[in-house]
Amino acid sequence: MQSYTIGQAARLLGVSPDTARRWADAGRVSTHRDDTGRRLIDGRALAAFSIEVGQGATGEDEAPYTSARNAFPGIVTAVKVGDVAAQVEIQAGPHRLVSLLTREAVEELGLEVGMQATARVKSTSVHIDRT
């Protein structure tokens, strides 16, 4: 499973690295250390925490999360695969995006909960790029 540094997690959550570090210090999200001593957050733990942060975001005391050219970098929080179609949810800061795509596309991208991905929005379609 992929792990994320505090800085990477902060970018995916749409907050500053200092905020992500404070959340980790307060025990809101668990961390572990790699061989070099860097603090890392497990991808599944970050996915669950990003949902919590997104649901609790009021937008009043936080800087708004913006995207350039309709790209929403975030973390995959759910993947539901059927016989032909699939549903992928991404939490990008306070934004939850859901894309309906083919099962084949999900398999080709290797999408799974906890991995980093970017949702690209054009009109009413949400496209997913693996990053």
Coordinates of C-alpha atoms in Angstrom, one line a residue:
M1 CA 0.0 0.0 0.0
Q2 CA 1.2 3.5 -0.8
S3 CA 2.2 5.8 2.0
Y4 CA 2.3 9.6 1.9
T5 CA 4.6 12.2 3.5
I6 CA 3.1 14.9 5.6
G7 CA 3.6 17.4 2.7
Q8 CA 2.0 15.1 0.2
A9 CA -0.9 14.4 2.5
A10 CA -1.3 18.2 3.1
R11 CA -1.6 18.8 -0.7
L12 CA -4.2 16.0 -1.1
L13 CA -6.2 17.4 1.8
G14 CA -6.0 21.0 0.6
V15 CA -4.3 22.3 3.7
S16 CA -0.8 23.5 4.7
P17 CA 1.9 21.0 5.8
D18 CA 1.8 22.7 9.2
T19 CA -1.9 21.9 9.5
A20 CA -1.4 18.3 8.5
R21 CA 1.5 18.0 10.9
R22 CA -0.6 19.4 13.8
W23 CA -3.4 16.9 12.9
A24 CA -0.9 14.1 13.0
D25 CA 0.6 15.4 16.3
A26 CA -2.9 15.5 17.8
G27 CA -3.5 11.9 16.8
R28 CA -6.3 12.7 14.3
V29 CA -4.4 10.6 11.7
S30 CA -1.9 7.9 12.5
T31 CA 1.7 8.1 11.1
H32 CA 4.7 5.7 11.0
R33 CA 8.3 6.3 10.3
D34 CA 10.3 5.0 7.3
D35 CA 13.9 3.8 7.4
T36 CA 15.1 7.4 7.1
G37 CA 12.9 8.7 9.9
R38 CA 10.3 10.5 7.8
R39 CA 6.8 10.4 9.1
L40 CA 4.4 8.7 6.7
I41 CA 0.7 8.2 6.5
D42 CA -0.7 4.9 5.2
G43 CA -2.9 5.5 2.1
R44 CA -6.0 3.8 3.5
A45 CA -5.7 5.8 6.7
L46 CA -5.4 9.0 4.7
A47 CA -8.3 8.1 2.5
A48 CA -10.5 7.6 5.6
F49 CA -9.2 10.8 7.2
S50 CA -9.8 12.8 4.0
I51 CA -13.5 11.8 4.1
E52 CA -13.7 13.0 7.7
V53 CA -12.0 16.3 6.8
G54 CA -14.2 16.8 3.7
Q55 CA -17.4 16.2 5.6
G56 CA -16.4 18.6 8.4
A57 CA -15.1 21.4 6.1
T58 CA -17.3 24.5 6.5
G59 CA -15.2 26.7 4.3
E60 CA -15.5 29.6 6.8
D61 CA -12.2 29.2 8.6
E62 CA -10.2 27.5 5.9
A63 CA -8.8 28.8 2.7
P64 CA -10.9 27.6 -0.3
Y65 CA -9.5 24.7 -2.3
T66 CA -9.1 25.7 -5.9
S67 CA -8.0 23.8 -8.9
A68 CA -6.2 24.8 -12.1
R69 CA -7.9 23.8 -15.4
N70 CA -10.5 21.7 -13.6
A71 CA -8.0 19.2 -12.1
F72 CA -8.7 18.0 -8.6
P73 CA -5.8 16.0 -7.2
G74 CA -6.8 13.9 -4.3
I75 CA -7.0 10.4 -2.9
V76 CA -9.2 7.5 -3.9
T77 CA -11.7 6.8 -1.1
A78 CA -13.9 4.2 -2.7
V79 CA -13.9 1.8 -5.7
K80 CA -17.0 -0.2 -6.5
V81 CA -16.6 -2.5 -9.5
G82 CA -19.5 -4.3 -11.2
D83 CA -19.6 -6.6 -14.2
V84 CA -19.2 -3.8 -16.8
A85 CA -19.2 -0.4 -14.9
A86 CA -17.4 0.9 -11.9
Q87 CA -17.7 3.9 -9.5
V88 CA -14.7 5.7 -8.2
E89 CA -14.8 8.3 -5.4
I90 CA -12.0 10.8 -4.8
Q91 CA -11.7 13.2 -1.9
A92 CA -9.8 16.3 -3.1
G93 CA -9.6 18.6 -0.1
P94 CA -13.2 19.4 0.9
H95 CA -14.5 18.2 -2.5
R96 CA -15.8 14.7 -3.0
L97 CA -15.9 13.7 -6.7
V98 CA -17.6 10.6 -8.0
S99 CA -16.9 9.2 -11.5
L100 CA -18.7 6.4 -13.3
L101 CA -16.4 4.6 -15.7
T102 CA -15.9 1.2 -17.2
R103 CA -14.6 -1.7 -15.1
E104 CA -11.8 -2.1 -17.7
A105 CA -10.6 1.5 -17.1
V106 CA -10.4 1.0 -13.4
E107 CA -8.4 -2.2 -13.9
E108 CA -6.1 -0.6 -16.4
L109 CA -5.4 2.3 -14.1
G110 CA -5.0 -0.1 -11.1
L111 CA -7.2 2.2 -9.0
E112 CA -7.6 1.2 -5.3
V113 CA -8.5 2.9 -2.1
G114 CA -5.6 5.0 -0.7
M115 CA -3.9 5.8 -3.9
Q116 CA -3.3 9.2 -5.3
A117 CA -5.4 10.2 -8.4
T118 CA -6.6 13.3 -10.1
A119 CA -10.2 13.9 -11.1
R120 CA -10.6 16.1 -14.2
V121 CA -13.9 17.7 -14.8
K122 CA -15.3 18.7 -18.2
S123 CA -18.9 19.7 -18.3
T124 CA -20.8 16.9 -16.6
S125 CA -18.1 14.2 -17.0
V126 CA -15.4 13.4 -14.4
H127 CA -12.3 11.7 -15.8
I128 CA -9.7 10.0 -13.5
D129 CA -5.9 10.2 -14.1
R130 CA -3.6 8.0 -12.1
T131 CA -0.8 10.1 -10.6

